[in-house]
CSV table of C-alpha atoms in Angstrom, one decimal:
chain,number,residue,atom,x,y,z
A,1,MET,CA,-118.6,-36.6,17.0
A,2,ALA,CA,-119.5,-34.6,20.0
A,3,ALA,CA,-121.8,-36.3,22.4
A,4,ALA,CA,-125.2,-34.9,22.7
A,5,ARG,CA,-125.9,-32.9,25.8
A,6,CYS,CA,-129.2,-33.7,27.5
A,7,TRP,CA,-130.7,-31.6,30.2
A,8,ARG,CA,-133.2,-33.1,32.6
A,9,LEU,CA,-135.9,-31.2,34.4
A,10,VAL,CA,-136.2,-32.4,38.0
A,11,LEU,CA,-139.5,-31.7,39.5
A,12,ARG,CA,-139.7,-30.6,43.1
A,13,GLY,CA,-141.4,-33.2,45.4
A,14,PRO,CA,-144.2,-32.5,47.8
A,15,GLY,CA,-141.7,-31.5,50.5
A,16,LEU,CA,-141.5,-28.0,52.0
A,17,SER,CA,-139.6,-25.3,50.2
A,18,LEU,CA,-136.5,-23.7,51.8
A,19,HIS,CA,-138.4,-20.6,53.0
A,20,THR,CA,-141.3,-22.7,54.3
A,21,ALA,CA,-138.9,-25.0,56.3
A,22,ALA,CA,-137.1,-22.0,57.8
A,23,GLY,CA,-140.4,-20.5,58.9
A,24,ALA,CA,-141.6,-23.8,60.4
A,25,ALA,CA,-138.3,-24.1,62.4
A,26,VAL,CA,-138.8,-20.6,63.8
A,27,THR,CA,-142.5,-21.1,64.8
A,28,ALA,CA,-142.0,-24.7,66.1
A,29,PRO,CA,-142.7,-25.0,69.9
A,30,GLU,CA,-139.6,-25.5,72.1
A,31,VAL,CA,-139.3,-29.1,73.5
A,32,THR,CA,-138.7,-29.3,77.2
A,33,GLY,CA,-139.0,-31.7,80.0
A,34,PRO,CA,-138.6,-35.5,79.6
A,35,ASP,CA,-138.5,-35.2,75.8
A,36,VAL,CA,-135.1,-33.5,76.0
A,37,ALA,CA,-133.7,-36.2,78.2
A,38,ALA,CA,-135.0,-38.9,75.9
A,39,ALA,CA,-133.4,-37.3,72.8
A,40,PRO,CA,-130.4,-39.3,71.7
A,41,VAL,CA,-127.0,-37.7,72.2
A,42,ALA,CA,-124.5,-37.8,69.4
A,43,ARG,CA,-121.5,-40.1,70.2
A,44,TYR,CA,-119.0,-38.8,67.7
A,45,PRO,CA,-115.3,-38.8,68.7
A,46,PRO,CA,-113.8,-35.3,69.5
A,47,LEU,CA,-112.4,-33.4,66.6
A,48,VAL,CA,-108.7,-32.9,67.3
A,49,ALA,CA,-105.8,-31.7,65.2
A,50,SER,CA,-103.5,-34.3,63.6
A,51,LEU,CA,-100.2,-35.0,65.4
A,52,THR,CA,-98.3,-34.7,62.1
A,53,ALA,CA,-99.9,-31.7,60.6
A,54,ASP,CA,-98.1,-28.4,60.1
A,55,SER,CA,-100.5,-26.1,62.0
A,56,LYS,CA,-100.7,-24.2,65.2
A,57,ALA,CA,-103.4,-26.6,66.6
A,58,ALA,CA,-101.3,-29.6,65.7
A,59,ARG,CA,-98.2,-28.1,67.4
A,60,GLN,CA,-100.3,-27.2,70.5
A,61,ARG,CA,-101.5,-30.8,70.7
A,62,ARG,CA,-98.0,-32.2,70.4
A,63,VAL,CA,-96.9,-29.9,73.2
A,64,GLU,CA,-99.8,-30.9,75.4
A,65,ARG,CA,-99.1,-34.6,74.7
A,66,TRP,CA,-95.4,-34.1,75.7
A,67,GLN,CA,-96.4,-32.2,78.9
A,68,ALA,CA,-98.8,-35.1,79.8
A,69,THR,CA,-95.9,-37.5,79.4
A,70,VAL,CA,-93.8,-35.5,81.8
A,71,HIS,CA,-96.6,-35.3,84.4
A,72,ALA,CA,-97.1,-39.0,84.1
A,73,ALA,CA,-93.4,-39.8,84.8
A,74,LYS,CA,-93.1,-42.3,87.7
A,75,SER,CA,-89.8,-41.1,89.0
A,76,VAL,CA,-87.6,-37.9,89.1
A,77,ASP,CA,-85.0,-39.6,87.0
A,78,GLU,CA,-87.5,-40.4,84.3
A,79,LYS,CA,-88.9,-36.9,84.4
A,80,LEU,CA,-85.5,-35.3,84.1
A,81,ARG,CA,-84.7,-37.6,81.2
A,82,ILE,CA,-87.8,-36.5,79.3
A,83,LEU,CA,-87.2,-32.8,80.0
A,84,THR,CA,-83.6,-33.0,78.8
A,85,LYS,CA,-83.9,-35.6,76.0
A,86,MET,CA,-84.4,-33.3,73.0
A,87,GLN,CA,-81.2,-31.3,72.0
A,88,PHE,CA,-81.5,-27.9,70.4
A,89,MET,CA,-79.3,-24.9,70.0
A,90,LYS,CA,-79.1,-23.2,73.4
A,91,TYR,CA,-77.4,-20.2,75.0
A,92,VAL,CA,-74.5,-21.1,77.3
A,93,VAL,CA,-74.5,-18.8,80.4
A,94,TYR,CA,-71.2,-18.4,82.1
A,95,PRO,CA,-71.5,-17.3,85.8
A,96,GLN,CA,-68.0,-15.8,85.8
A,97,THR,CA,-68.0,-13.4,82.9
A,98,PHE,CA,-66.3,-10.1,81.9
A,99,ALA,CA,-69.4,-8.9,80.0
A,100,LEU,CA,-70.5,-5.4,80.8
A,101,ASN,CA,-73.6,-5.2,83.1
A,102,ALA,CA,-74.0,-8.9,83.0
A,103,ASP,CA,-76.0,-8.9,86.2
A,104,ARG,CA,-79.0,-7.2,84.6
A,105,TRP,CA,-79.0,-9.7,81.7
A,106,TYR,CA,-78.8,-12.6,84.2
A,107,GLN,CA,-81.7,-11.1,86.2
A,108,SER,CA,-83.8,-11.1,83.0
A,109,PHE,CA,-82.8,-14.7,82.1
A,110,THR,CA,-83.8,-16.0,85.5
A,111,LYS,CA,-86.6,-13.6,86.5
A,112,THR,CA,-84.6,-12.5,89.6
A,113,VAL,CA,-84.7,-9.2,91.4
A,114,PHE,CA,-81.6,-8.0,93.3
A,115,LEU,CA,-82.0,-6.4,96.8
A,116,SER,CA,-79.0,-4.8,98.5
A,117,GLY,CA,-78.3,-6.0,102.0
A,118,LEU,CA,-79.2,-9.2,103.8
A,119,PRO,CA,-82.7,-10.8,104.0
A,120,PRO,CA,-84.9,-10.1,107.1
A,121,PRO,CA,-83.8,-12.0,110.2
A,122,PRO,CA,-85.9,-15.1,111.1
A,123,PRO,CA,-88.5,-14.8,113.9
A,124,PRO,CA,-87.2,-15.5,117.4
A,125,ALA,CA,-87.3,-19.0,118.7
A,126,LYS,CA,-90.0,-20.3,120.9
A,127,PRO,CA,-89.4,-20.0,124.7
A,128,ASP,CA,-89.8,-23.7,125.3
A,129,THR,CA,-87.0,-24.7,122.8
A,130,GLU,CA,-83.5,-25.1,124.0
A,131,PRO,CA,-81.3,-22.1,123.2
A,132,ALA,CA,-78.4,-22.5,120.9
A,133,PRO,CA,-74.9,-22.1,122.3
A,134,ALA,CA,-73.4,-18.7,122.1
A,135,LEU,CA,-71.4,-17.9,119.0
A,136,ASP,CA,-67.7,-17.7,119.7
A,137,VAL,CA,-66.5,-15.0,117.3
A,138,GLY,CA,-63.0,-15.1,118.7
A,139,ALA,CA,-62.5,-18.7,117.8
A,140,LEU,CA,-63.8,-18.1,114.2
A,141,ARG,CA,-61.5,-15.2,113.8
A,142,ALA,CA,-58.5,-17.2,115.1
A,143,ALA,CA,-59.3,-20.1,112.7
A,144,ALA,CA,-59.6,-17.7,109.7
A,145,CYS,CA,-56.2,-16.1,110.7
A,146,ASP,CA,-54.6,-19.5,110.9
A,147,CYS,CA,-55.8,-20.4,107.4
A,148,LEU,CA,-54.7,-17.0,106.1
A,149,LEU,CA,-51.2,-17.2,107.7
A,150,GLN,CA,-50.8,-20.8,106.6
A,151,GLU,CA,-50.9,-19.9,102.9
A,152,HIS,CA,-49.2,-16.4,103.0
A,153,PHE,CA,-46.6,-16.8,105.7
A,154,PHE,CA,-45.9,-20.3,107.1
A,155,LEU,CA,-45.9,-22.2,103.8
A,156,ARG,CA,-42.6,-21.7,102.0
A,157,ARG,CA,-43.0,-22.3,98.3
A,158,LYS,CA,-39.8,-23.2,96.5
A,159,LYS,CA,-41.0,-22.1,93.0
A,160,ARG,CA,-42.6,-18.9,91.9
A,161,VAL,CA,-46.3,-19.1,91.1
A,162,PRO,CA,-46.9,-19.0,87.4
A,163,LEU,CA,-48.5,-15.9,85.8
A,164,TYR,CA,-52.3,-15.9,86.1
A,165,LEU,CA,-52.3,-18.9,88.4
A,166,GLU,CA,-51.7,-17.0,91.7
A,167,ARG,CA,-55.2,-17.4,93.0
A,168,GLU,CA,-55.3,-21.1,92.0
A,169,ALA,CA,-52.1,-21.8,93.8
A,170,ILE,CA,-52.6,-19.6,96.9
A,171,ALA,CA,-56.3,-18.6,97.3
A,172,SER,CA,-57.7,-22.0,96.4
A,173,PRO,CA,-56.0,-24.0,99.3
A,174,PHE,CA,-56.8,-21.1,101.6
A,175,LEU,CA,-60.5,-21.3,100.8
A,176,ASP,CA,-60.5,-25.1,101.2
A,177,GLN,CA,-59.0,-24.9,104.7
A,178,LEU,CA,-61.3,-22.0,105.7
A,179,VAL,CA,-64.5,-23.7,104.7
A,180,ALA,CA,-63.5,-27.0,106.5
A,181,SER,CA,-62.5,-25.1,109.6
A,182,LEU,CA,-65.5,-22.9,109.8
A,183,THR,CA,-67.9,-25.7,109.1
A,184,GLY,CA,-66.4,-27.8,112.0
A,185,LEU,CA,-66.6,-24.8,114.4
A,186,LEU,CA,-70.1,-23.9,113.5
A,187,SER,CA,-71.5,-27.5,113.7
A,188,ALA,CA,-71.9,-27.2,117.4
A,189,ARG,CA,-74.3,-24.2,116.9
A,190,ASN,CA,-75.9,-25.6,113.8
A,191,PRO,CA,-76.5,-29.4,114.0
A,192,ALA,CA,-77.3,-29.5,110.3
A,193,LEU,CA,-73.7,-28.8,109.5
A,194,ALA,CA,-72.5,-31.7,111.6
A,195,ALA,CA,-74.1,-34.2,109.2
A,196,ALA,CA,-73.6,-32.1,106.0
A,197,ALA,CA,-71.8,-33.1,102.9
A,198,LEU,CA,-68.9,-30.9,101.7
A,199,ASP,CA,-68.1,-30.9,98.0
A,200,CYS,CA,-64.9,-29.6,96.4
A,201,LYS,CA,-65.1,-28.4,92.8
A,202,ARG,CA,-68.2,-30.5,92.0
A,203,PRO,CA,-70.0,-29.5,88.8
A,204,VAL,CA,-73.5,-28.0,88.9
A,205,HIS,CA,-75.7,-27.9,85.8
A,206,PHE,CA,-79.1,-26.4,85.0
A,207,TYR,CA,-81.2,-26.2,81.8
A,208,TRP,CA,-84.3,-24.1,81.4
A,209,LEU,CA,-86.5,-22.2,78.8
A,210,ARG,CA,-87.1,-18.5,79.0
A,211,GLY,CA,-88.8,-16.3,76.2
A,212,GLU,CA,-89.3,-16.9,72.5
A,213,GLU,CA,-87.7,-16.1,69.2
A,214,ILE,CA,-88.4,-16.4,65.5
A,215,ILE,CA,-86.0,-18.8,63.8
A,216,PRO,CA,-84.1,-16.8,61.3
A,217,ARG,CA,-82.8,-19.5,59.0
A,218,GLY,CA,-82.9,-23.2,58.2
A,219,HIS,CA,-85.7,-25.5,57.4
A,220,ARG,CA,-87.7,-24.2,60.4
A,221,LYS,CA,-87.3,-20.5,59.3
A,222,GLY,CA,-90.1,-18.2,60.4
A,223,ARG,CA,-91.4,-20.5,63.2
A,224,VAL,CA,-91.7,-19.3,66.8
A,225,ASP,CA,-89.5,-21.3,69.1
A,226,ALA,CA,-88.5,-21.1,72.8
A,227,LEU,CA,-85.1,-19.6,73.9
A,228,ARG,CA,-83.1,-22.3,75.7
A,229,TYR,CA,-80.3,-21.7,78.3
A,230,GLN,CA,-77.7,-23.9,80.0
A,231,ILE,CA,-75.5,-23.1,83.0
A,232,ASN,CA,-72.4,-25.3,83.5
A,233,ASP,CA,-71.0,-24.2,86.9
A,234,LYS,CA,-68.2,-25.5,89.1
A,235,PRO,CA,-68.2,-23.9,92.6
A,236,HIS,CA,-65.0,-24.1,94.5
A,237,ASN,CA,-66.8,-25.6,97.6
A,238,GLN,CA,-70.4,-26.3,98.5
A,239,ILE,CA,-72.3,-27.6,101.5
A,240,ARG,CA,-75.3,-29.9,101.0
A,241,ILE,CA,-77.7,-30.8,103.8
A,242,SER,CA,-80.6,-33.3,104.2
A,243,LYS,CA,-83.1,-30.7,105.4
A,244,GLN,CA,-84.3,-27.7,103.5
A,245,LEU,CA,-83.3,-24.3,104.8
A,246,PRO,CA,-86.2,-22.1,106.0
A,247,GLU,CA,-87.6,-19.5,103.7
A,248,PHE,CA,-86.5,-15.8,104.1
A,249,VAL,CA,-89.8,-14.4,102.9
A,250,PRO,CA,-93.2,-16.0,102.0
A,251,LEU,CA,-93.6,-17.7,98.6
A,252,ASP,CA,-96.0,-15.0,97.2
A,253,TYR,CA,-94.0,-12.1,98.7
A,254,SER,CA,-94.6,-9.0,96.6
A,255,VAL,CA,-91.3,-7.4,95.7
A,256,PRO,CA,-91.5,-3.6,94.9
A,257,VAL,CA,-88.5,-4.0,92.4
A,258,GLU,CA,-89.1,-4.9,88.8
A,259,VAL,CA,-87.1,-7.5,86.8
A,260,PRO,CA,-84.9,-5.8,84.2
A,261,VAL,CA,-86.3,-6.2,80.6
A,262,MET,CA,-83.8,-6.7,77.8
A,263,ASN,CA,-85.1,-5.8,74.4
A,264,CYS,CA,-82.1,-7.3,72.6
A,265,LYS,CA,-81.3,-10.9,71.9
A,266,PRO,CA,-78.8,-12.6,74.3
A,267,ASP,CA,-76.3,-12.5,71.4
A,268,LYS,CA,-75.6,-8.8,72.3
A,269,LEU,CA,-74.3,-9.7,75.8
A,270,PRO,CA,-72.6,-11.6,74.2
A,271,LEU,CA,-73.8,-15.2,74.6
A,272,PHE,CA,-73.2,-18.0,72.1
A,273,LYS,CA,-75.4,-21.0,71.1
A,274,ARG,CA,-74.1,-24.5,71.4
A,275,GLN,CA,-75.8,-27.9,70.9
A,276,TYR,CA,-74.8,-30.7,73.3
A,277,GLU,CA,-76.4,-32.7,76.1
A,278,ASN,CA,-78.9,-30.9,78.3
A,279,THR,CA,-78.0,-31.5,82.0
A,280,ILE,CA,-79.6,-30.8,85.4
A,281,PHE,CA,-77.3,-31.7,88.3
A,282,ILE,CA,-76.8,-30.4,91.8
A,283,GLY,CA,-73.5,-32.1,92.5
A,284,THR,CA,-74.9,-35.5,93.4
A,285,LYS,CA,-77.5,-38.0,92.2
A,286,THR,CA,-81.2,-37.9,93.0
A,287,ALA,CA,-81.0,-40.8,95.5
A,288,ASP,CA,-78.6,-38.9,97.8
A,289,PRO,CA,-80.4,-37.8,101.0
A,290,HIS,CA,-78.2,-34.6,101.1
A,291,CYS,CA,-80.2,-33.0,98.2
A,292,TYR,CA,-80.7,-29.5,99.6
A,293,GLY,CA,-78.2,-26.7,99.3
A,294,HIS,CA,-76.8,-24.7,102.2
A,295,THR,CA,-73.8,-22.5,101.0
A,296,GLN,CA,-71.7,-22.3,97.9
A,297,PHE,CA,-68.2,-20.7,97.8
A,298,HIS,CA,-66.9,-19.4,94.5
A,299,LEU,CA,-63.4,-18.2,93.7
A,300,LEU,CA,-63.0,-15.6,90.9
A,301,PRO,CA,-60.3,-16.2,88.3
A,302,ASP,CA,-57.3,-13.9,87.8
A,303,LYS,CA,-58.8,-12.4,84.6
A,304,LEU,CA,-61.5,-10.9,86.8
A,305,LYS,CA,-59.3,-9.5,89.5
A,306,ARG,CA,-60.0,-6.1,90.9
A,307,GLU,CA,-56.7,-4.5,89.8
A,308,ARG,CA,-57.2,-5.6,86.2
A,309,LEU,CA,-60.7,-4.0,86.1
A,310,LEU,CA,-59.4,-0.8,87.6
A,311,LYS,CA,-56.6,-0.7,85.0
A,312,GLN,CA,-59.2,-1.0,82.3
A,313,ASN,CA,-61.2,1.9,83.7
A,314,CYS,CA,-64.1,-0.4,84.7
A,315,ALA,CA,-64.4,0.3,88.4
A,316,ASN,CA,-68.2,0.2,88.1
A,317,GLN,CA,-68.0,-3.4,86.9
A,318,ILE,CA,-66.3,-4.7,90.1
A,319,GLU,CA,-69.6,-5.2,91.9
A,320,VAL,CA,-71.2,-6.4,88.7
A,321,VAL,CA,-68.8,-9.4,88.5
A,322,PHE,CA,-69.8,-10.5,92.0
A,323,ARG,CA,-73.5,-10.1,91.5
A,324,ALA,CA,-73.6,-11.9,88.1
A,325,ASN,CA,-71.7,-14.8,89.6
A,326,ALA,CA,-74.0,-15.1,92.5
A,327,ILE,CA,-77.3,-14.7,90.5
A,328,ALA,CA,-76.3,-17.3,87.9
A,329,SER,CA,-74.7,-19.8,90.2
A,330,LEU,CA,-77.4,-19.7,93.0
A,331,PHE,CA,-80.2,-19.8,90.5
A,332,ALA,CA,-78.8,-22.9,88.8
A,333,TRP,CA,-78.2,-24.6,92.2
A,334,THR,CA,-81.6,-23.9,93.7
A,335,GLY,CA,-83.4,-24.6,90.4
A,336,ALA,CA,-81.7,-28.0,90.1
A,337,GLN,CA,-82.7,-28.7,93.7
A,338,ALA,CA,-86.4,-27.9,92.9
A,339,MET,CA,-86.3,-30.1,89.9
A,340,TYR,CA,-84.9,-32.9,92.0
A,341,GLN,CA,-88.1,-32.6,94.0
A,342,GLY,CA,-90.3,-33.1,90.9
A,343,PHE,CA,-91.1,-29.4,90.1
A,344,TRP,CA,-90.7,-27.9,86.6
A,345,SER,CA,-92.1,-25.0,84.5
A,346,GLU,CA,-95.6,-26.5,84.2
A,347,ALA,CA,-95.6,-27.7,87.8
A,348,ASP,CA,-94.4,-24.7,89.7
A,349,VAL,CA,-92.9,-24.9,93.1
A,350,THR,CA,-95.2,-25.0,96.1
A,351,ARG,CA,-92.5,-24.0,98.6
A,352,PRO,CA,-89.5,-21.7,98.2
A,353,PHE,CA,-86.0,-23.1,97.9
A,354,VAL,CA,-83.2,-21.2,99.6
A,355,SER,CA,-79.4,-21.2,99.2
A,356,GLN,CA,-76.5,-19.0,100.2
A,357,GLY,CA,-73.3,-18.0,98.5
A,358,VAL,CA,-69.9,-16.5,99.1
A,359,ILE,CA,-68.1,-14.9,96.2
A,360,THR,CA,-64.4,-14.1,96.7
A,361,ASP,CA,-61.2,-13.4,94.8
A,362,GLY,CA,-58.9,-14.4,97.6
A,363,LYS,CA,-58.8,-11.0,99.1
A,364,TYR,CA,-62.3,-9.4,98.7
A,365,PHE,CA,-65.5,-11.3,99.3
A,366,SER,CA,-69.3,-10.7,99.4
A,367,PHE,CA,-72.2,-12.6,100.9
A,368,PHE,CA,-75.4,-13.5,98.9
A,369,CYS,CA,-78.7,-15.2,99.7
A,370,TYR,CA,-81.0,-16.6,97.0
A,371,GLN,CA,-84.7,-17.7,97.3
A,372,LEU,CA,-86.2,-19.5,94.3
A,373,ASN,CA,-90.0,-18.7,94.2
A,374,THR,CA,-90.8,-19.9,90.7
A,375,LEU,CA,-89.7,-22.2,87.9
A,376,ALA,CA,-92.5,-21.1,85.5
A,377,LEU,CA,-90.2,-19.1,83.2
A,378,THR,CA,-91.5,-20.2,79.8
A,379,ALA,CA,-93.6,-17.8,77.7
A,380,GLN,CA,-96.8,-19.8,78.3
A,381,ALA,CA,-96.3,-20.4,82.0
A,382,ASP,CA,-95.2,-16.9,82.8
A,383,GLN,CA,-98.2,-15.1,81.4
A,384,ASN,CA,-100.1,-14.7,84.7
A,385,ASN,CA,-97.2,-15.5,87.2
A,386,PRO,CA,-96.6,-12.7,89.7
A,387,ARG,CA,-93.8,-14.5,91.5
A,388,LYS,CA,-90.2,-13.4,91.3
A,389,ASN,CA,-87.0,-15.0,92.4
A,390,ILE,CA,-85.1,-12.9,94.9
A,391,CYS,CA,-81.3,-12.4,95.5
A,392,TRP,CA,-79.9,-10.5,98.4
A,393,GLY,CA,-76.3,-9.3,98.4
A,394,THR,CA,-73.8,-7.3,100.5
A,395,GLN,CA,-71.1,-4.9,99.5
A,396,ILE,CA,-67.6,-6.1,99.0
A,397,HIS,CA,-65.4,-6.6,102.1
A,398,THR,CA,-61.8,-7.6,102.7
A,399,TRP,CA,-60.6,-10.6,104.6
A,400,GLU,CA,-57.9,-8.6,106.4
A,401,GLY,CA,-60.2,-5.8,107.5
A,402,THR,CA,-62.9,-8.2,108.6
A,403,LEU,CA,-60.5,-10.3,110.7
A,404,GLU,CA,-59.0,-7.2,112.3
């Protein structure tokens, strides 16, 4: 049997009606003076998003909590461990590449502008300082000639050099001897070189974030995620010093050149994604006092030699190979140096980091100078960041013509 439904009539009490209460609130006098100070303040905890929720607010809170952990790191090693701990799919950038117009892509990845020529000369020294000894160009030319003749004339090789290994067998020893000889001769003029550390084929790694993408597939499909990059470089030689090189231009120098913008994904370069350990390394540990870069020397492989590019009707890509190698390698080296000093994307550099580079194929060479002005390359940190990294480079020269 269905239960009977009873309706009760609840009478309104003597309180004010809704319209009367609203009118009283409007006409009530404003309370000021000591009565406001005496009013109790609500002591509720702040309303924050859950750390485990699937929302934008929760994700932003997780990001802020992770950034606070990085800021609170007590040492550089701990900070680098936190920054490189999580492994995701990332684009592997190769400094020495045969991709067409790779230098423009690398400028976009690193927020670098390229300026032809050398940077402006430093200001003249003060009158009270002791002048540096005169540069003996003849001695430098004689040392370079000796290194060149040692590998191409005096040294008698019994076996023929294997195919595609000519530069590794001839140009590599020549570059080793040349760097050691010139460093010893220039140490009298530059005392920093006398106590510098010279590395041979020491690896250099750098990991950074730049831009965003929408994940196309997987359990995280549709989410917005950062684009991650990794450079694994191995310069032929590099010189490290204990004192930072002086800046070429001020930190906030306004460059009239714009950074190239690539509207395609890096897959079109082409670049490929890998997932392995994220590494930031300048060629030595963080405790080494020689933690600043001076000059890097890179030797191009046989597959990128000038004659091969000319045969493929790619004469316009000869300069591109040199520029791409310099931009990627020097950015990785200077960026790793800045992170060794505690800077990262959310704690941008307060002083520029400077390095130099020489790119050669054994016969032709080009000089480059790089100044790192910013590490704020993520989508959030780069919203109101006018700084740009700058790379200066010269045209290609020949060893023989320069020595003559």
